[in-house]
């Protein structure tokens, strides 16, 4: 049966998330703000949850209605077919995103929904399910914007950016979903040598390598929320896990990372070797400004300090030096730079070929492409 789903993502990545969903076989794809709607069979849902790199969560809409007051929320929620969603022996948790004048206390609507669903199941079966905030069988998302209520089921569990490979965090690590999204925005393909000369904990390198070898993003996740749903199909899930397997390493794959900080590179190496990528990603301790030129065109993807978490003596001077180094030693290459320091970015002194606005956590940032002729 074909169903509707919503993939949530980070601001600025909606287009690559839509592309990723299309590649995975989704239909009726429609991008919105930080989310993409799509449709597909349950096998597609499992595939998306297991493999997608640019998605934070996958949600299945359960109900959408309008309310006038709290009693309305209770009765309309009570009317929903909760027995199809969870049984009395299962646990659940509700996460609320509330932005409504009807509810000055933002925790309150989740309690109303909890009472309504427990009362419904108790009325139908004689027993009610329990709440488990940490490891619930079923995760319910409640969104209320003014009088509009949306109730959705979370198919994944904890956010998909938690890949389980980054035991060492570095100085200012990128969100893994953002790193994957940046790689996709560049249009990089595995036959192009990829360099991150300020690689920190190695997030960009690891996302690119795992993508190139076809490794599912959630390979290290123990359990998905959809496995607690009453309509869970273990046979289809087993099949997805069997077919969505790593392929061989593409010929000529070259992924290289460096950082001036020895401790940081030590940590990046631990992360990389910890997931069996030590033979694929080469790393080196090196100041970017002393890096030996590659002698061939490469794609640089870098995330220099912004003078926020990592202070710089002079951000303008630092970015000017980055521009000079690129012009001098990387002729024929393409450089992509992510930064939230717009003032400093102007000092690079190169004309950008493309600019993508993205959010790095709360910081509005720009991801710019420079073709180094
Ligand atoms: C924002 S962090 C990069 C974070 C990385 N993308 C990650 O996910 O962990 C910037 C990195 O640039 C490195 N760095 C700063 N100045 C450098 C330089 N001159 N040469 C090489 N690396 C430098 C820092 O040590 C830091 O690890």
Coordinates of C-alpha atoms and ligand atoms in Angstrom, one line a residue:
X1 CA 0.0 0.0 0.0
X2 CA 1.3 3.4 -1.0
X3 CA 1.5 5.9 1.9
X4 CA 2.5 9.5 2.5
X5 CA 5.7 10.4 4.5
X6 CA 7.6 13.4 5.5
X7 CA 11.4 13.6 5.6
X8 CA 12.8 16.4 7.8
X9 CA 16.2 17.9 7.0
X10 CA 18.4 21.0 7.7
X11 CA 17.6 24.4 6.2
X12 CA 19.3 24.6 2.8
X13 CA 19.4 20.9 2.1
X14 CA 15.8 20.5 0.9
X15 CA 16.8 20.2 -2.8
X16 CA 19.4 17.4 -2.2
X17 CA 17.0 15.6 0.1
X18 CA 14.4 15.6 -2.6
X19 CA 17.0 14.3 -5.1
X20 CA 18.1 11.6 -2.6
X21 CA 14.5 10.5 -2.2
X22 CA 14.0 10.4 -5.9
X23 CA 17.0 8.2 -6.3
X24 CA 15.7 5.8 -3.7
X25 CA 12.4 5.5 -5.6
X26 CA 10.0 7.9 -3.9
X27 CA 7.2 9.5 -5.8
X28 CA 5.1 12.7 -5.4
X29 CA 8.1 14.5 -4.0
X30 CA 7.4 18.0 -2.7
X31 CA 10.0 20.1 -0.9
X32 CA 9.0 22.6 1.9
X33 CA 10.9 24.4 4.6
X34 CA 13.3 21.9 6.3
X35 CA 11.2 19.0 5.1
X36 CA 10.3 17.0 2.0
X37 CA 7.0 15.2 1.4
X38 CA 7.0 11.9 -0.5
X39 CA 5.0 8.8 -1.1
X40 CA 5.9 5.1 -1.4
X41 CA 5.4 1.6 -0.2
X42 CA 6.6 0.4 3.2
X43 CA 9.7 -1.1 1.6
X44 CA 10.6 2.4 0.5
X45 CA 10.1 3.7 4.1
X46 CA 12.5 1.1 5.4
X47 CA 15.0 1.8 2.7
X48 CA 14.9 5.5 3.3
X49 CA 15.3 5.1 7.1
X50 CA 18.2 2.7 6.6
X51 CA 20.2 4.4 3.9
X52 CA 19.4 8.1 3.5
X53 CA 22.3 10.5 4.3
X54 CA 20.6 14.0 4.1
X55 CA 17.5 13.2 6.3
X56 CA 17.1 13.8 10.0
X57 CA 13.8 12.0 10.6
X58 CA 11.1 10.2 8.6
X59 CA 7.6 10.8 9.8
X60 CA 4.3 9.2 8.8
X61 CA 1.3 11.6 9.1
X62 CA -1.5 10.2 11.3
X63 CA -3.9 13.0 11.5
X64 CA -4.3 16.7 10.6
X65 CA -7.2 18.8 12.0
X66 CA -8.1 22.2 13.4
X67 CA -9.1 23.0 17.0
X68 CA -10.7 25.8 18.9
X69 CA -9.6 24.9 22.4
X70 CA -8.1 22.3 24.6
X71 CA -11.3 20.2 24.8
X72 CA -11.3 20.1 21.0
X73 CA -7.8 18.7 21.0
X74 CA -8.8 16.0 23.5
X75 CA -11.9 14.9 21.7
X76 CA -10.5 15.0 18.2
X77 CA -7.4 13.1 19.4
X78 CA -9.6 10.6 21.2
X79 CA -11.4 9.9 17.9
X80 CA -8.3 8.7 16.1
X81 CA -7.7 5.0 15.5
X82 CA -5.1 4.6 18.1
X83 CA -5.4 0.8 18.3
X84 CA -3.9 0.6 14.8
X85 CA -0.9 2.6 16.1
X86 CA 0.0 0.9 19.4
X87 CA -1.3 -1.8 21.7
X88 CA -1.8 -1.6 25.5
X89 CA 1.4 -3.5 26.1
X90 CA 3.5 -1.1 24.1
X91 CA 5.2 2.1 25.4
X92 CA 5.1 5.4 23.7
X93 CA 6.5 9.0 24.0
X94 CA 5.2 12.3 22.6
X95 CA 7.4 15.1 21.4
X96 CA 5.6 18.4 21.0
X97 CA 6.5 21.4 18.8
X98 CA 3.9 23.9 19.9
X99 CA 3.5 27.4 18.6
X100 CA -0.1 28.5 19.4
X101 CA -1.9 31.2 21.4
X102 CA -4.3 28.5 22.6
X103 CA -1.6 26.9 24.7
X104 CA 0.7 29.3 26.6
X105 CA 2.2 26.3 28.4
X106 CA 3.9 24.4 25.6
X107 CA 4.1 21.0 27.5
X108 CA 0.4 21.0 28.1
X109 CA -0.9 19.8 24.7
X110 CA 1.3 16.7 24.8
X111 CA -0.4 15.8 28.1
X112 CA -3.8 16.3 26.6
X113 CA -2.9 14.0 23.6
X114 CA -1.4 11.4 26.0
X115 CA -4.6 11.3 28.1
X116 CA -6.8 11.1 25.0
X117 CA -4.9 8.2 23.4
X118 CA -4.7 6.3 26.7
X119 CA -8.4 6.8 27.4
X120 CA -9.2 5.6 23.9
X121 CA -7.2 2.4 24.2
X122 CA -8.5 1.8 27.7
X123 CA -12.0 2.2 26.5
X124 CA -11.5 -0.2 23.6
X125 CA -9.4 -2.9 25.3
X126 CA -9.6 -2.3 29.1
X127 CA -5.9 -1.5 29.6
X128 CA -3.7 1.5 28.6
X129 CA -0.1 1.8 27.3
X130 CA 2.7 3.3 29.4
X131 CA 4.9 6.3 28.6
X132 CA 8.7 5.6 28.2
X133 CA 10.6 8.7 27.4
X134 CA 13.9 7.0 26.6
X135 CA 13.2 3.8 24.7
X136 CA 9.6 3.9 23.6
X137 CA 8.1 1.4 21.2
X138 CA 6.2 4.2 19.4
X139 CA 7.3 7.8 19.0
X140 CA 4.6 10.3 18.3
X141 CA 5.2 13.9 17.1
X142 CA 2.7 16.5 17.9
X143 CA 2.9 19.8 15.9
X144 CA 0.5 22.6 16.8
X145 CA 0.7 25.9 14.9
X146 CA -2.1 28.2 16.1
X147 CA -5.3 26.2 15.5
X148 CA -3.7 23.6 13.2
X149 CA -2.8 20.2 14.7
X150 CA -0.7 17.6 13.0
X151 CA 0.0 14.2 14.6
X152 CA 2.8 12.1 13.0
X153 CA 4.6 8.9 13.8
X154 CA 8.4 9.0 13.9
X155 CA 9.7 6.0 11.9
X156 CA 13.3 6.2 13.0
X157 CA 13.9 7.1 16.7
X158 CA 16.9 9.2 17.6
X159 CA 17.9 11.6 14.8
X160 CA 19.6 10.0 11.8
X161 CA 22.5 12.4 12.1
X162 CA 23.7 10.2 14.9
X163 CA 25.7 7.8 12.7
X164 CA 27.7 6.2 15.5
X165 CA 31.1 6.7 13.9
X166 CA 32.2 10.0 15.6
X167 CA 33.5 9.0 19.0
X168 CA 36.1 11.9 18.7
X169 CA 34.3 15.2 18.1
X170 CA 37.2 17.6 17.3
X171 CA 36.9 21.4 17.9
X172 CA 33.7 22.3 16.1
X173 CA 32.3 19.2 14.4
X174 CA 29.7 19.5 11.6
X175 CA 26.4 17.8 11.9
X176 CA 26.8 14.6 9.8
X177 CA 23.6 15.3 7.8
X178 CA 25.0 18.7 6.9
X179 CA 28.3 17.3 5.9
X180 CA 26.6 14.7 3.7
X181 CA 24.3 17.4 2.2
X182 CA 27.4 19.6 1.4
X183 CA 29.0 16.7 -0.5
X184 CA 25.8 16.2 -2.4
X185 CA 25.4 19.9 -3.2
X186 CA 28.9 20.0 -4.8
X187 CA 27.9 17.2 -7.2
X188 CA 31.1 15.3 -6.3
X189 CA 31.5 11.9 -7.9
X190 CA 34.0 9.3 -6.7
X191 CA 36.4 9.6 -9.6
X192 CA 37.3 13.2 -8.5
X193 CA 39.9 13.4 -5.8
X194 CA 38.3 14.9 -2.7
X195 CA 40.4 17.0 -0.2
X196 CA 39.3 18.5 3.1
X197 CA 42.4 20.4 4.3
X198 CA 40.8 21.6 7.6
X199 CA 39.1 18.2 8.3
X200 CA 38.7 18.3 12.1
X201 CA 37.1 15.1 13.2
X202 CA 36.7 13.9 9.5
X203 CA 32.9 14.3 9.1
X204 CA 33.0 15.4 5.4
X205 CA 35.6 12.7 4.5
X206 CA 33.6 10.0 6.3
X207 CA 30.3 11.0 4.7
X208 CA 31.9 11.1 1.2
X209 CA 33.6 7.7 1.7
X210 CA 30.6 5.9 3.0
X211 CA 28.5 7.4 0.2
X212 CA 31.0 6.3 -2.4
X213 CA 31.1 2.7 -1.2
X214 CA 27.3 2.6 -0.8
X215 CA 27.3 2.0 3.0
X216 CA 23.8 2.7 4.5
X217 CA 23.9 5.7 6.8
X218 CA 22.2 3.8 9.7
X219 CA 24.3 0.6 9.4
X220 CA 25.3 1.0 13.0
X221 CA 21.8 1.6 14.4
X222 CA 20.4 -1.1 16.6
X223 CA 16.7 -0.5 16.2
X224 CA 14.2 1.7 14.3
X225 CA 10.9 2.9 15.7
X226 CA 9.0 1.4 12.8
X227 CA 10.0 -2.0 14.2
X228 CA 7.6 -1.3 17.1
X229 CA 4.6 -0.4 14.9
X230 CA 1.8 -2.9 14.8
X231 CA 2.0 -3.1 10.9
X232 CA 5.8 -3.8 11.0
X233 CA 6.8 -6.2 8.2
X234 CA 10.0 -8.1 9.4
X235 CA 10.3 -10.0 6.1
X236 CA 10.4 -6.8 4.0
X237 CA 12.9 -5.2 6.5
X238 CA 15.2 -8.3 6.3
X239 CA 15.1 -8.1 2.5
X240 CA 16.1 -4.4 2.6
X241 CA 19.0 -5.1 4.9
X242 CA 20.1 -7.9 2.6
X243 CA 19.9 -5.8 -0.6
X244 CA 21.2 -2.5 0.7
X245 CA 24.7 -3.7 1.1
X246 CA 28.1 -2.0 0.6
X247 CA 29.5 -2.3 -2.9
X248 CA 33.1 -2.5 -3.7
X249 CA 35.4 0.6 -3.4
X250 CA 35.2 2.6 -6.7
X251 CA 38.4 2.4 -8.7
X252 CA 40.6 5.5 -8.2
X253 CA 38.7 6.7 -5.1
X254 CA 41.0 9.3 -3.4
X255 CA 39.8 11.0 -0.2
X256 CA 42.4 13.0 1.7
X257 CA 42.1 15.1 4.8
X258 CA 44.5 17.2 6.8
X259 CA 44.4 19.6 9.7
X260 CA 47.1 21.6 11.5
X261 CA 46.2 20.2 14.9
X262 CA 47.9 16.8 15.7
X263 CA 45.4 15.9 18.4
X264 CA 42.5 16.6 16.1
X265 CA 44.0 14.3 13.3
X266 CA 44.7 11.6 15.9
X267 CA 41.0 11.7 16.8
X268 CA 39.9 11.8 13.1
X269 CA 42.1 8.7 12.4
X270 CA 40.5 6.9 15.4
X271 CA 37.0 7.7 14.0
X272 CA 38.0 6.7 10.4
X273 CA 39.7 3.4 11.4
X274 CA 36.9 2.6 13.8
X275 CA 34.6 2.1 10.9
X276 CA 37.0 0.4 8.6
X277 CA 37.8 3.4 6.3
X278 CA 41.5 3.6 7.2
X279 CA 42.5 2.2 3.7
X280 CA 40.2 4.7 1.9
X281 CA 40.8 8.0 3.7
X282 CA 44.3 9.3 3.9
X283 CA 45.1 11.9 6.6
X284 CA 48.0 14.1 7.5
X285 CA 48.9 16.7 10.1
X286 CA 49.6 19.8 8.0
X287 CA 49.0 23.6 8.1
X288 CA 46.8 24.4 5.0
X289 CA 49.1 27.2 4.0
X290 CA 52.1 24.8 3.8
X291 CA 50.2 22.0 2.0
X292 CA 52.0 20.6 -1.0
X293 CA 50.0 21.4 -4.2
X294 CA 48.2 18.3 -5.5
X295 CA 49.6 18.6 -9.0
X296 CA 46.2 17.6 -10.5
X297 CA 42.7 19.0 -10.3
X298 CA 41.0 18.1 -7.0
X299 CA 37.7 19.1 -5.3
X300 CA 38.3 20.8 -2.0
X301 CA 35.5 20.9 0.5
X302 CA 36.4 22.8 3.6
X303 CA 34.9 24.3 6.7
X304 CA 37.4 26.8 8.1
X305 CA 37.0 28.3 11.6
X306 CA 34.5 31.2 11.6
X307 CA 36.1 33.0 14.6
X308 CA 33.2 31.8 16.7
X309 CA 33.9 28.5 18.5
X310 CA 37.5 28.5 17.1
X311 CA 39.0 32.0 17.6
X312 CA 41.2 33.6 14.9
X313 CA 43.6 36.4 15.4
X314 CA 42.2 38.1 12.3
X315 CA 39.4 36.4 10.5
X316 CA 39.8 38.7 7.4
X317 CA 43.5 38.0 7.2
X318 CA 43.0 34.2 7.6
X319 CA 40.4 34.1 4.8
X320 CA 42.5 36.3 2.5
X321 CA 45.3 33.8 3.0
X322 CA 43.0 30.9 2.1
X323 CA 42.1 32.7 -1.2
X324 CA 45.8 33.4 -1.9
X325 CA 46.8 29.7 -1.3
X326 CA 43.9 28.5 -3.6
X327 CA 44.9 30.9 -6.4
X328 CA 48.6 29.9 -6.1
X329 CA 48.5 26.1 -5.6
X330 CA 45.1 24.8 -6.8
X331 CA 44.8 26.0 -10.4
X332 CA 42.4 23.7 -12.2
X333 CA 40.7 22.6 -9.0
X334 CA 37.3 23.5 -7.5
X335 CA 37.1 24.7 -3.9
X336 CA 33.9 24.7 -1.9
X337 CA 33.9 26.6 1.4
X338 CA 31.4 26.6 4.2
X339 CA 31.4 29.6 6.5
X340 CA 29.1 31.6 8.7
X341 CA 31.6 34.5 8.7
X342 CA 30.3 36.5 5.6
X343 CA 32.5 39.5 6.2
X344 CA 35.7 37.3 6.2
X345 CA 34.5 35.3 3.2
X346 CA 34.6 38.5 1.1
X347 CA 38.4 38.6 1.7
X348 CA 38.9 35.4 -0.2
X349 CA 39.1 37.5 -3.3
X350 CA 37.6 35.0 -5.8
X351 CA 34.4 35.2 -7.7
X352 CA 32.0 32.5 -6.5
X353 CA 30.4 30.3 -9.2
X354 CA 27.5 29.2 -6.9
X355 CA 26.4 30.1 -3.4
X356 CA 24.0 28.0 -1.2
X357 CA 22.6 29.4 2.0
X358 CA 22.6 26.7 4.7
X359 CA 22.2 26.6 8.4
X360 CA 25.1 25.3 10.5
X361 CA 23.2 24.7 13.8
X362 CA 21.7 28.1 14.6
X363 CA 24.2 30.0 12.4
X364 CA 23.1 31.1 8.9
X365 CA 26.1 30.1 6.7
X366 CA 27.0 30.1 3.0
X367 CA 28.5 27.3 1.0
X368 CA 30.4 28.8 -1.9
X369 CA 32.0 27.3 -5.0
X370 CA 35.1 28.8 -6.4
X371 CA 36.5 27.5 -9.8
X372 CA 40.2 28.1 -9.8
X373 CA 41.1 28.8 -13.4
Ligands
LIG1 C1 35.3 24.2 11.9 S1 36.6 23.0 12.2 C2 36.3 21.8 11.0 C3 35.3 20.8 11.5 C4 35.2 19.5 10.7 N1 34.5 19.8 9.4 C5 34.4 18.5 11.5 O1 33.3 18.1 11.1 O2 35.0 18.0 12.5 C6 38.0 23.8 11.5 C7 39.3 23.0 11.6 O3 40.3 23.8 10.9 C8 41.5 23.5 11.5 N2 42.4 24.6 11.1 C9 42.5 25.9 11.6 N3 43.5 26.5 11.0 C10 44.1 25.6 10.1 C11 45.2 25.7 9.2 N4 45.9 26.9 9.1 N5 45.5 24.6 8.5 C12 44.9 23.5 8.7 N6 43.8 23.3 9.6 C13 43.4 24.4 10.3 C14 41.2 23.4 13.0 O4 42.1 22.7 13.7 C15 39.8 22.7 13.0 O5 39.9 21.4 13.2

